[in-house]
PDB file of C-alpha atoms in Angstrom:
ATOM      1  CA  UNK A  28       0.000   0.000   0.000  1.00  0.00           C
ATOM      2  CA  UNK A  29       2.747   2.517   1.123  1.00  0.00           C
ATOM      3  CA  UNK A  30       4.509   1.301  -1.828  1.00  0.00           C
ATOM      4  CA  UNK A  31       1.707   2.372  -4.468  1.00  0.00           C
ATOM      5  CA  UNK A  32       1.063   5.662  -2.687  1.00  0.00           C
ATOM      6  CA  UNK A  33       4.801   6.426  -3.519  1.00  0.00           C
ATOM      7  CA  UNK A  34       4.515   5.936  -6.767  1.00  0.00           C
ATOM      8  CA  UNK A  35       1.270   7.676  -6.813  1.00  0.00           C
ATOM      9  CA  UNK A  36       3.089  10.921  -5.569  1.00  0.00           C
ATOM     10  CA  UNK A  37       6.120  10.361  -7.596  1.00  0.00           C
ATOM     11  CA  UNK A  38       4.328   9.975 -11.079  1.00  0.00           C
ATOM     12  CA  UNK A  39       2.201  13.412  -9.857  1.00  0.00           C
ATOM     13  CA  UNK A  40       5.252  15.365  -8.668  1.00  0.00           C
ATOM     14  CA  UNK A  41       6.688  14.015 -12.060  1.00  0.00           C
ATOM     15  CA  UNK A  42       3.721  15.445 -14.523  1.00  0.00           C
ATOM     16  CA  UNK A  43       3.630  19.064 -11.891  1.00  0.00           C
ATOM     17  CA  UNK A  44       7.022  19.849 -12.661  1.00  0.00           C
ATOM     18  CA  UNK A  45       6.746  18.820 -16.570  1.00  0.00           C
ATOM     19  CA  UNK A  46       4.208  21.323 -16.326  1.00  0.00           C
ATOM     20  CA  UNK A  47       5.901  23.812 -14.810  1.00  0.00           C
ATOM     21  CA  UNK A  48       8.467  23.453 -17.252  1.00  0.00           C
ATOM     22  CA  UNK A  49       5.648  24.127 -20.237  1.00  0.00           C
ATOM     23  CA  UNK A  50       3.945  26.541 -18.671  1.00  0.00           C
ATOM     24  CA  UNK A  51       7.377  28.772 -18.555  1.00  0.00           C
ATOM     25  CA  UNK A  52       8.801  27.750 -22.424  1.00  0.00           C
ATOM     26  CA  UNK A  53       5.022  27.914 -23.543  1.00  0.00           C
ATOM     27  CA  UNK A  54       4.988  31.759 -21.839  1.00  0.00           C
ATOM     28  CA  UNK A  55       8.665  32.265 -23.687  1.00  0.00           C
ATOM     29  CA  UNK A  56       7.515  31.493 -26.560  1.00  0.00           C
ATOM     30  CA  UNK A  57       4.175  33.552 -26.644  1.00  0.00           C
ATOM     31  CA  UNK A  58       6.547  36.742 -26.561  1.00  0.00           C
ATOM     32  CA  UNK A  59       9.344  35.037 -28.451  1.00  0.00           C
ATOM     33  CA  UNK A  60       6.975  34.121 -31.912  1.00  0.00           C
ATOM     34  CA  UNK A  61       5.796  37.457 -33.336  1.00  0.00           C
ATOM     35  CA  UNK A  62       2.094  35.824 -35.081  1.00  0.00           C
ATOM     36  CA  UNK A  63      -0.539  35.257 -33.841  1.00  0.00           C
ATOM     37  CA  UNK A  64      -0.571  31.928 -35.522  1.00  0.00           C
ATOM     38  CA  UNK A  65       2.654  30.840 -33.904  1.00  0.00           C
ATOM     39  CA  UNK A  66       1.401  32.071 -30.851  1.00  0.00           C
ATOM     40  CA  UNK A  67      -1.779  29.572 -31.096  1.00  0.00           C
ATOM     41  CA  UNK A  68       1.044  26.790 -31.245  1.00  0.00           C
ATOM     42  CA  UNK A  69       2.849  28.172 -28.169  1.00  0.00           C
ATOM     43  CA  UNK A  70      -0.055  28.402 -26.149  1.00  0.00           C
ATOM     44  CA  UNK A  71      -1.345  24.803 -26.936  1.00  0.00           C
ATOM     45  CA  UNK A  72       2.201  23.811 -25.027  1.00  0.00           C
ATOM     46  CA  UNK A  73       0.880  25.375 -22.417  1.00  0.00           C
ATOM     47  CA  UNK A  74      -2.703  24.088 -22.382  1.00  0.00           C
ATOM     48  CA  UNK A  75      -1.446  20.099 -23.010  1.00  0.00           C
ATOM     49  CA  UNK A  76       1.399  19.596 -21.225  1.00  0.00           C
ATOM     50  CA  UNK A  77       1.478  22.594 -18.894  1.00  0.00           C
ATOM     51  CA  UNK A  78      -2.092  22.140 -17.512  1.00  0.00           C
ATOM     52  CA  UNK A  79      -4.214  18.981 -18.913  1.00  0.00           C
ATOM     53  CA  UNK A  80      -0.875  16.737 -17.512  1.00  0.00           C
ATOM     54  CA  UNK A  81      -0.429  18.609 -13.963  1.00  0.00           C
ATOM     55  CA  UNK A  82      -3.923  18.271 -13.305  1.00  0.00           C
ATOM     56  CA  UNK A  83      -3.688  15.116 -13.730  1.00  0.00           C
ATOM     57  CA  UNK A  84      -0.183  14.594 -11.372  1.00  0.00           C
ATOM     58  CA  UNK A  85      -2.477  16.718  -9.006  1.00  0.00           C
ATOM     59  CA  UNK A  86      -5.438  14.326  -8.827  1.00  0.00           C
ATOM     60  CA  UNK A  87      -2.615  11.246  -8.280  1.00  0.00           C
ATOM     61  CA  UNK A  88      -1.156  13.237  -5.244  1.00  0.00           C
ATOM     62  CA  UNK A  89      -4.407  13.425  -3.869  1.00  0.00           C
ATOM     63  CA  UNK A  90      -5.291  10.161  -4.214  1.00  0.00           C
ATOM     64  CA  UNK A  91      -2.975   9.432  -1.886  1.00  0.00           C
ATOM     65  CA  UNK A  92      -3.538  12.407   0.941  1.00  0.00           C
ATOM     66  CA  UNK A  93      -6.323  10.545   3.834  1.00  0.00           C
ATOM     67  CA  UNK A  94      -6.462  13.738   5.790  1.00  0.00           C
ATOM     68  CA  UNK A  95      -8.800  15.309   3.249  1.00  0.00           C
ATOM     69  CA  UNK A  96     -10.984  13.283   4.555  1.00  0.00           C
ATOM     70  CA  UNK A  97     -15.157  13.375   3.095  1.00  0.00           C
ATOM     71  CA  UNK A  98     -13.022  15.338   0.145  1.00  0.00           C
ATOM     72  CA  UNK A  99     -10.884  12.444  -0.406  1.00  0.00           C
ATOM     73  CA  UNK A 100     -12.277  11.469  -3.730  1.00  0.00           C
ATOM     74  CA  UNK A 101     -13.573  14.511  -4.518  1.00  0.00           C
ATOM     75  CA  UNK A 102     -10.762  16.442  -5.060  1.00  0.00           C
ATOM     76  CA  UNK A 103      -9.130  13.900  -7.582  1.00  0.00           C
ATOM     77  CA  UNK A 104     -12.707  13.301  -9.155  1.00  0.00           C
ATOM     78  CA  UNK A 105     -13.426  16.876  -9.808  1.00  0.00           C
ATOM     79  CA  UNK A 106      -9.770  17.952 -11.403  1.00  0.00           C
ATOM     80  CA  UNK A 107     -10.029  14.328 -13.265  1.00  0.00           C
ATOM     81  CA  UNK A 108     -13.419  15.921 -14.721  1.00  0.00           C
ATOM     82  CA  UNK A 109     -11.766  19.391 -15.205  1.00  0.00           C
ATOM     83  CA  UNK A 110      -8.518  17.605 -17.370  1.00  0.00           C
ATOM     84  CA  UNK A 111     -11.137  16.557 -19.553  1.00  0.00           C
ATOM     85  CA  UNK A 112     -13.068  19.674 -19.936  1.00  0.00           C
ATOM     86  CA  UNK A 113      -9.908  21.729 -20.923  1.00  0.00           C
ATOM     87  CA  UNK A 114      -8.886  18.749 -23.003  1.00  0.00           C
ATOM     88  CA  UNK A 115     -12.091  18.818 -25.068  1.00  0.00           C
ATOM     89  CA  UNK A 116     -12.936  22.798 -24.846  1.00  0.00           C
ATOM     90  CA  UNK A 117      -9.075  24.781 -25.116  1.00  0.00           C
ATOM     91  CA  UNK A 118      -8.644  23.599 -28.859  1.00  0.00           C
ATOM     92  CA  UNK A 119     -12.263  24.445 -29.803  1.00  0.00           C
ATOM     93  CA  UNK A 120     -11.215  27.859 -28.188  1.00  0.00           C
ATOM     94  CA  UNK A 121      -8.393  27.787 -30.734  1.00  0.00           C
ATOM     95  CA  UNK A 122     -10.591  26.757 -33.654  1.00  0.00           C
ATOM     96  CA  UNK A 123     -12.666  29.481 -33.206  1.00  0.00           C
ATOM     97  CA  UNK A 124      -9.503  32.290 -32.419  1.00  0.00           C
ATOM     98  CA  UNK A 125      -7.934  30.806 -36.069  1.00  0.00           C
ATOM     99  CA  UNK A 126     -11.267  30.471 -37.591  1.00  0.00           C
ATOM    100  CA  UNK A 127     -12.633  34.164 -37.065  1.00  0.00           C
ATOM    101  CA  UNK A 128      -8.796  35.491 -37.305  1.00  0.00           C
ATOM    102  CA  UNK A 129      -8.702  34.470 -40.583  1.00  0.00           C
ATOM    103  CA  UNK A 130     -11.847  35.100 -42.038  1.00  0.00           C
ATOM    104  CA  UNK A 131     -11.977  38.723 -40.375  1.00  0.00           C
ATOM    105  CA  UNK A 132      -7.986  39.302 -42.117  1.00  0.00           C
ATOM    106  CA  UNK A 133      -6.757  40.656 -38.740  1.00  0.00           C
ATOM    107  CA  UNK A 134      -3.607  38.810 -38.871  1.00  0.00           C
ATOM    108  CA  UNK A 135      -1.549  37.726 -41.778  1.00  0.00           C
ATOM    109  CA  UNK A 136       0.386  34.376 -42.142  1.00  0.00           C
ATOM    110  CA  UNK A 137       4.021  35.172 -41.483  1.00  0.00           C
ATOM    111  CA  UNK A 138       6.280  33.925 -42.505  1.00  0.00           C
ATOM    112  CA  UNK A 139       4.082  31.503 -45.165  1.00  0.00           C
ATOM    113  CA  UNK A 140       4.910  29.326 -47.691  1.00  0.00           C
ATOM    114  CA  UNK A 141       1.268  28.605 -48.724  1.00  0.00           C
ATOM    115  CA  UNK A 142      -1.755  29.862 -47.408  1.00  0.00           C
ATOM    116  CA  UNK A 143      -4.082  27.144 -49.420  1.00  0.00           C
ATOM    117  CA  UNK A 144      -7.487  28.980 -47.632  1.00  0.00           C
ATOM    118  CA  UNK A 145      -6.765  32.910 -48.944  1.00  0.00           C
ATOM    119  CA  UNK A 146      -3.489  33.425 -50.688  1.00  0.00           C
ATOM    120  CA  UNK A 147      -3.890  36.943 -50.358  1.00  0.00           C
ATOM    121  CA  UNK A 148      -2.955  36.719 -46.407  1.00  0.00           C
ATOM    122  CA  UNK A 149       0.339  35.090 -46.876  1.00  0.00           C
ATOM    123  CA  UNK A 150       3.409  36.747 -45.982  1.00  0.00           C
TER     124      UNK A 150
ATOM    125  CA  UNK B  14     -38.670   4.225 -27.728  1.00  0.00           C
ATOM    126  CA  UNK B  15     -35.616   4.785 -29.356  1.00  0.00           C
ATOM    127  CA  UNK B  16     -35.715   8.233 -27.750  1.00  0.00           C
ATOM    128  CA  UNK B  17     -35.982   6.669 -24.269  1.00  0.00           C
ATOM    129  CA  UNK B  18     -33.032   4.344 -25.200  1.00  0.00           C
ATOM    130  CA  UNK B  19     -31.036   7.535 -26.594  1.00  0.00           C
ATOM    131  CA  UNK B  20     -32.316   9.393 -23.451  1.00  0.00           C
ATOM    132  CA  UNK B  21     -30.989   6.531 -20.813  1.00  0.00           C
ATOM    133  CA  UNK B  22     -27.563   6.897 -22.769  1.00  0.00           C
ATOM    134  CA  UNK B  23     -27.402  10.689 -21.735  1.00  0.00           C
ATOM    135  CA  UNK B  24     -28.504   9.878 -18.252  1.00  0.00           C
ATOM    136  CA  UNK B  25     -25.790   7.172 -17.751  1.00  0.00           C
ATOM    137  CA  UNK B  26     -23.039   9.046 -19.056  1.00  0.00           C
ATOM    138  CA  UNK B  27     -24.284  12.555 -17.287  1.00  0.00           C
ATOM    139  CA  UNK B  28     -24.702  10.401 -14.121  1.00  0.00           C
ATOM    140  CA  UNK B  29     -20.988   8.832 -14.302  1.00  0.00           C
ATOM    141  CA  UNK B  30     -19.674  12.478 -14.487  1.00  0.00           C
ATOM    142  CA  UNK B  31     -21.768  13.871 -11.764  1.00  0.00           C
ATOM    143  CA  UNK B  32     -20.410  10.739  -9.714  1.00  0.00           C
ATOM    144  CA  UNK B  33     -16.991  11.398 -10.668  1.00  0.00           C
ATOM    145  CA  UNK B  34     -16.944  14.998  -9.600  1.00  0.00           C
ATOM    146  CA  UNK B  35     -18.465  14.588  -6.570  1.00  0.00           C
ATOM    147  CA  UNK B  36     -16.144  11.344  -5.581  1.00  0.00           C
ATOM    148  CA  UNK B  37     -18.886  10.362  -3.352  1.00  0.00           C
ATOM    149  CA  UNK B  38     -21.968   7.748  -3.373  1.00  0.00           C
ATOM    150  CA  UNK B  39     -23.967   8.712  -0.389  1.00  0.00           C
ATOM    151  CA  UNK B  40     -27.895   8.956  -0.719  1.00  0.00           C
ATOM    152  CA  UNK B  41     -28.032  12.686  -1.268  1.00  0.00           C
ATOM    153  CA  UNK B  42     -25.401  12.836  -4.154  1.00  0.00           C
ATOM    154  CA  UNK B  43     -27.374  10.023  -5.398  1.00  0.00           C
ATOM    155  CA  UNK B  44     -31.030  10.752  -5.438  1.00  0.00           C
ATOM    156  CA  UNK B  45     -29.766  14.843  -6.695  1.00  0.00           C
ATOM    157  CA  UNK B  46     -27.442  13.174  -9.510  1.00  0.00           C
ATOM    158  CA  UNK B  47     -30.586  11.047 -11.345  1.00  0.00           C
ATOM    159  CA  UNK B  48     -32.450  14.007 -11.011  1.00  0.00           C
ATOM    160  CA  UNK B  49     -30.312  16.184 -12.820  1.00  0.00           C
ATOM    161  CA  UNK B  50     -29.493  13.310 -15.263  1.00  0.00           C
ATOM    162  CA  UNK B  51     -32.932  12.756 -15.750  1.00  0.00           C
ATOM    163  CA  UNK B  52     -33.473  16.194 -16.976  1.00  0.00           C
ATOM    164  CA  UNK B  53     -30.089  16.252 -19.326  1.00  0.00           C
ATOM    165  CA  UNK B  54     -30.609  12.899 -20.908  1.00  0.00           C
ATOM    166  CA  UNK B  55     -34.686  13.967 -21.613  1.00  0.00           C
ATOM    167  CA  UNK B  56     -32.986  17.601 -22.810  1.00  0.00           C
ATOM    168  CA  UNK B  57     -30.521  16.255 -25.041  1.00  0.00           C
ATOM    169  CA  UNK B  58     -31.112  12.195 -25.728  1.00  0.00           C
ATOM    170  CA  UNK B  59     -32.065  13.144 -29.952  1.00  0.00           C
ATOM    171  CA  UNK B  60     -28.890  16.029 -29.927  1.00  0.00           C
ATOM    172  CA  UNK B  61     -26.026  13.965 -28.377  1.00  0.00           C
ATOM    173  CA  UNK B  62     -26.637  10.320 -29.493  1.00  0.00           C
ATOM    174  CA  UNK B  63     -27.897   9.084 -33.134  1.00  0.00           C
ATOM    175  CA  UNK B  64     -27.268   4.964 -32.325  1.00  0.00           C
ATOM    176  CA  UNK B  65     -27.456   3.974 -28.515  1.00  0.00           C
ATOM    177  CA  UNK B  66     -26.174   0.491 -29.734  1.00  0.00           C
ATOM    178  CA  UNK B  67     -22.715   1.905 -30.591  1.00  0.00           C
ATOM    179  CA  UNK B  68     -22.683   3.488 -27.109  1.00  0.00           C
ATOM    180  CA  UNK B  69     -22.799   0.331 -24.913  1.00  0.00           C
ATOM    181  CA  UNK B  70     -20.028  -1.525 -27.770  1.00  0.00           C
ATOM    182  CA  UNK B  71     -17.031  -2.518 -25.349  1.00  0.00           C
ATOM    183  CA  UNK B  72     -15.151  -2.480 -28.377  1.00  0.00           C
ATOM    184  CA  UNK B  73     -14.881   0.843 -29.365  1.00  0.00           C
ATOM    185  CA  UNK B  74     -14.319   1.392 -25.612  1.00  0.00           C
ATOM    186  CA  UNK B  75     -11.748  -0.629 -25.591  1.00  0.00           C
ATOM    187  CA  UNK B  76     -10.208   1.428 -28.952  1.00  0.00           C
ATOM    188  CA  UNK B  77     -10.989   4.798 -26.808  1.00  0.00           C
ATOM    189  CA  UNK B  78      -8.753   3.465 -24.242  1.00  0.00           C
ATOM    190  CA  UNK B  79      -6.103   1.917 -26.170  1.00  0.00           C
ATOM    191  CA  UNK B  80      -5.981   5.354 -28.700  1.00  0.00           C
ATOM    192  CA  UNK B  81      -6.055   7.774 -25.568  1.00  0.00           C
ATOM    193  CA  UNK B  82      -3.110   5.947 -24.017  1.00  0.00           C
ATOM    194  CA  UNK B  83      -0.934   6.134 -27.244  1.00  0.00           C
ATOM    195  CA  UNK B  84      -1.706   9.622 -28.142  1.00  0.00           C
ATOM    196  CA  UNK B  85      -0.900  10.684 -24.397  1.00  0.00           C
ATOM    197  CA  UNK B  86       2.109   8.927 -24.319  1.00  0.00           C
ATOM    198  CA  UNK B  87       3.343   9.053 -28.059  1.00  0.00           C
ATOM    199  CA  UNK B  88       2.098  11.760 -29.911  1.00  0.00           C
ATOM    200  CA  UNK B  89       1.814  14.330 -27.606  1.00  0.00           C
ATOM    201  CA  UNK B  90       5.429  13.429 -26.345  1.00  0.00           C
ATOM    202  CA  UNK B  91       6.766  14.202 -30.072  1.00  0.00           C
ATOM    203  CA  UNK B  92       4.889  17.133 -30.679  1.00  0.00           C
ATOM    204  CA  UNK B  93       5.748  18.941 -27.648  1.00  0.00           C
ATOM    205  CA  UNK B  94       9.532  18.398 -27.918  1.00  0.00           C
ATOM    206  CA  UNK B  95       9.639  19.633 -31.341  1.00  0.00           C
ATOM    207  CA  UNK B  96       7.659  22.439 -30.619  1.00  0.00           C
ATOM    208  CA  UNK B  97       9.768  23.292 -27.414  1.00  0.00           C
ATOM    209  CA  UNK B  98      13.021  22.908 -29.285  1.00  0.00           C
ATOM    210  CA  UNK B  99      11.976  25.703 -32.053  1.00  0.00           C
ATOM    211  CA  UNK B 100      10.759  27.974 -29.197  1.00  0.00           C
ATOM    212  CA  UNK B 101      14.051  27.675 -27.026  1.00  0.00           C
ATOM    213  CA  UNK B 102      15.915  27.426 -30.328  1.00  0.00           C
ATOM    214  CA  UNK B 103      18.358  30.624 -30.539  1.00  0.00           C
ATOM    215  CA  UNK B 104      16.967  31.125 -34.206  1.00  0.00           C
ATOM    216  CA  UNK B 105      13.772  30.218 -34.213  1.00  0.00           C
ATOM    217  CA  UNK B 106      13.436  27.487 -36.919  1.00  0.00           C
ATOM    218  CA  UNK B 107       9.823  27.651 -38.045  1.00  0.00           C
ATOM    219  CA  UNK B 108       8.572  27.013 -41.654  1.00  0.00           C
ATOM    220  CA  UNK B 109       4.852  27.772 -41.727  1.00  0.00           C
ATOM    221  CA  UNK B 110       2.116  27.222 -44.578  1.00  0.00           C
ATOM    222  CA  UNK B 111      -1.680  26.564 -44.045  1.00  0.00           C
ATOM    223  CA  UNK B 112      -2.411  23.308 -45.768  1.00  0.00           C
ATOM    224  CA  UNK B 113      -4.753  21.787 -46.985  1.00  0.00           C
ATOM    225  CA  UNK B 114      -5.360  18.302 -46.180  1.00  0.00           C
ATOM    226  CA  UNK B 115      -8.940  15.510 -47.188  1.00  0.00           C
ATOM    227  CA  UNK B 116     -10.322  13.931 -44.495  1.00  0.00           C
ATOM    228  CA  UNK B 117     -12.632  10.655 -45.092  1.00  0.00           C
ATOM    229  CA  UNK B 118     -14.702  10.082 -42.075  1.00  0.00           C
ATOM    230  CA  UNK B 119     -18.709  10.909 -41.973  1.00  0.00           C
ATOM    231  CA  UNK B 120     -19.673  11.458 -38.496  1.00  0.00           C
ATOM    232  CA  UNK B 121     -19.678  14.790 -36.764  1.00  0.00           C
ATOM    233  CA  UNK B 122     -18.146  13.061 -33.584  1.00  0.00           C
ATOM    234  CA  UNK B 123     -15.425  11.485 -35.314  1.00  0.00           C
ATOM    235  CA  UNK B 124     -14.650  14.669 -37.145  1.00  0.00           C
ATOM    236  CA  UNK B 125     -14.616  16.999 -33.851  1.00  0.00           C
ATOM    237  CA  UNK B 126     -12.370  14.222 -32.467  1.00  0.00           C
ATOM    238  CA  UNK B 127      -9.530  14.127 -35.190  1.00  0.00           C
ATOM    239  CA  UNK B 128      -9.774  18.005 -35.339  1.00  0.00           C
ATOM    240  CA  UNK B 129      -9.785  18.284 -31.467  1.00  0.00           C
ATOM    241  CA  UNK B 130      -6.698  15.956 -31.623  1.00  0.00           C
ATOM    242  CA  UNK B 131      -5.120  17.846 -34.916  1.00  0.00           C
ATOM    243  CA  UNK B 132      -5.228  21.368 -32.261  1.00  0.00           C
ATOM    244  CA  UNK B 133      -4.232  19.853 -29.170  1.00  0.00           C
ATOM    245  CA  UNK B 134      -0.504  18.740 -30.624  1.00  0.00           C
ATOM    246  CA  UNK B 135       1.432  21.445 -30.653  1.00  0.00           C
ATOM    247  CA  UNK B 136       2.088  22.012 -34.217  1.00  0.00           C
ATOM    248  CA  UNK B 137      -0.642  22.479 -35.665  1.00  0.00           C
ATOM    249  CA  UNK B 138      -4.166  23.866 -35.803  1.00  0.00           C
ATOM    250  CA  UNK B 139      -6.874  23.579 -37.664  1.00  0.00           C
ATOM    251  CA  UNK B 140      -7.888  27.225 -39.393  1.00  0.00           C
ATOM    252  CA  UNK B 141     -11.524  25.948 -40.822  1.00  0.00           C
ATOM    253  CA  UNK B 142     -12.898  23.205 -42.215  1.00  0.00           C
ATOM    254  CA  UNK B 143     -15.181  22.825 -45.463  1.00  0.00           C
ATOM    255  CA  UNK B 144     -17.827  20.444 -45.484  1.00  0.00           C
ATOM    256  CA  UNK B 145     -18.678  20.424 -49.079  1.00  0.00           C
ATOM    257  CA  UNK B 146     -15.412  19.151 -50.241  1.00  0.00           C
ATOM    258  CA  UNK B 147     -14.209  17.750 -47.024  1.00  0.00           C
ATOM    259  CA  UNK B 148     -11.005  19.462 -46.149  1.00  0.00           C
ATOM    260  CA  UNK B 149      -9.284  20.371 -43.111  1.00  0.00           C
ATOM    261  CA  UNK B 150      -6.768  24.034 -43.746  1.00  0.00           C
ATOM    262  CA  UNK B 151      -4.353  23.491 -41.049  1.00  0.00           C
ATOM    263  CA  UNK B 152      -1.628  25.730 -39.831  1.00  0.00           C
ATOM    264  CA  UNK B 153       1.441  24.011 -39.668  1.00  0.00           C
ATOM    265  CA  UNK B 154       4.419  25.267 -37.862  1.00  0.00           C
ATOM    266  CA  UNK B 155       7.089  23.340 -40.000  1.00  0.00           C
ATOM    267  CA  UNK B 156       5.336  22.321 -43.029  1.00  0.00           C
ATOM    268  CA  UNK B 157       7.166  19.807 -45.074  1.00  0.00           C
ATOM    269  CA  UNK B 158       4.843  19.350 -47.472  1.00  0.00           C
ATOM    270  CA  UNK B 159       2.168  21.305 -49.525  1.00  0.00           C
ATOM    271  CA  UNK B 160       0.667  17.816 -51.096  1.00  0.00           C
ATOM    272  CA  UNK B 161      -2.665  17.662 -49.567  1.00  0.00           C
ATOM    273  CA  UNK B 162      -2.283  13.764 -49.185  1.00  0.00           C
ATOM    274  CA  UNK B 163       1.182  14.486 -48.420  1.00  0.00           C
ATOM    275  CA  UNK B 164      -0.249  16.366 -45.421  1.00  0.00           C
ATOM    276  CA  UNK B 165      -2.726  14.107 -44.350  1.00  0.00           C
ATOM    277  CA  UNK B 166      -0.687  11.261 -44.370  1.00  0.00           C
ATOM    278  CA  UNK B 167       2.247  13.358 -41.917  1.00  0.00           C
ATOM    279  CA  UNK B 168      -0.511  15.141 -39.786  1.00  0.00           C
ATOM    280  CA  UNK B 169      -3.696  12.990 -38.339  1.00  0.00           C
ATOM    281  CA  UNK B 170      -3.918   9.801 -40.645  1.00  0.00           C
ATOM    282  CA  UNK B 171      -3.718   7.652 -37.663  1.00  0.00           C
ATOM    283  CA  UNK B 172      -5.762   9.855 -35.510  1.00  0.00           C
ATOM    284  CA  UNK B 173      -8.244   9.300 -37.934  1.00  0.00           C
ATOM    285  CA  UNK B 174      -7.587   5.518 -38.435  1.00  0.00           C
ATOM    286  CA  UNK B 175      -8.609   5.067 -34.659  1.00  0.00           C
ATOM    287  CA  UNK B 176     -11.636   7.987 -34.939  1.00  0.00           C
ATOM    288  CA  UNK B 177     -13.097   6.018 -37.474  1.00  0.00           C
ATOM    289  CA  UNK B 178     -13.045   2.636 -34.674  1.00  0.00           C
ATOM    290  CA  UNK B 179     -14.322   4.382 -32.131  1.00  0.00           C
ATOM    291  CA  UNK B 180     -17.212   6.714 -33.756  1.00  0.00           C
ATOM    292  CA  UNK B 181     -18.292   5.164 -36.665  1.00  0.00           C
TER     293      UNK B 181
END
């Protein structure tokens, strides 16, 4: 039992500090990229691995913490439930962001080697 | 009666989430989560599910599992580190086109699944879709192709390969 808890709280300190490592490149690269484009790929580091992943390490930590008591299984249960959410909702966020970006011609392609939707936006 | 089958698929998947999140069984959270169930799966039964017998297959279940675990391990894994090494890169090595790339699956699930997986590796994202001719235009950070079967084949071939188990 004590065994399994330690891995438990390994694997979870494991996936927290894999996402505190994407959460800082993802936030380097939002100012290093200078389009908007790129910067849809930048944040998707950070949505993935630096918050869909340490959610989950966080729900295996507190699988393992009996003080919380009546919260015991809620805790994991409800950020279990919440990894999902962002899973399924953050790229439909970034659907629509592209989507209207492009339509509306806010932001051109840049650098582009093909724009195959609207030629005219590239580069 | 196929809307009260459809309907009782809502209610048991609305009713596993409400359990989940609450990470309790007593009475209360109980008796309060088929209520609320109730309600969703008589909302939503003819929106949400079109064949309650492909619900209750283990099999695609079973594919769910087995695609979930590779493209959380696998995929993800590659696309991240490639994406990590262009932003920490001291030049920043990126090569970007939106492509244009067929997709041959009919459902709308399966669809919003390969696009939802297509967005969520770093690398690419889908700009818009067009239903008439079926074609995904997806950014693509380093885009070694412009051949739109070129690009299918590189990008989600084998996310749709497993869509197509587990939706259709």
């Amino acid at each position: 039992m004590l065994e399994a808890q330690l891995v438990l709280v390994l694997v979870g300190s494991a996936l927290l500090c894999l996402g505190a490592f994407a959460a800082i490149v993802s936030a380097i690269g939002f100012h290093r990229f200078k389009n908007f484009y790129l910067r849809l790929h930048a944040a998707t580091v950070g949505t993935i691995w630096g918050s869909v992943y340490p959610l989950i390490g966080a729900a295996l930590i507190a699988i393992t913490i009996s003080e919380l008591g009546a919260y015991r299984w809620f805790v994991p249960g409800a950020i279990i439930v919440a990894a999902i959410i962002v899973l399924m909702l953050a790229p439909a966020g970034s659907h629509a962001l592209a989507r209207g970006v492009h339509r509306a011609r806010v932001a051109r392609v840049k650098p582009c080697l093909a724009d195959k939707l609207d030629p005219e936006l590239c580069g | 009666m196929r809307r009260v089958s459809r309907g009782f698929i809502v209610f048991i998947l609305a009713f596993t989430v409400y359990v989940v999140y609450t990470g309790s069984i007593s009475g209360y959270d109980i008796v309060t989560g088929v209520i609320v169930s109730a309600v969703i799966g008589a909302l939503f039964s003819n929106i949400v599910v079109e064949k309650p017998i492909k619900v209750v297959d283990p099999r695609r279940w079973l594919h769910l599992l087995v695609y979930a675990l590779l493209y959380f391990t696998y995929y993800e894994a590659k696309a991240h580190i490639d994406v990590i090494r262009r932003i920490l890169h001291p030049k920043l090595p990126v090569n970007p086109a939106i492509v244009e790339a067929p997709y041959r699956i009919e459902s709308d699930f399966a669809i919003t699944a390969v696009a939802n997986s297509i967005t969520n590796t770093p690398g690419t994202v889908v700009v818009d879709i067009d239903p008439s001719k079926k074609n995904f235009y997806i950014h693509w950070i380093s885009a070694k192709t412009l051949d739109p079967l070129e690009a299918r084949r590189e990008i989600f071939e084998t996310f749709e390969k497993h869509a197509k188990r587990i939706f259709e």
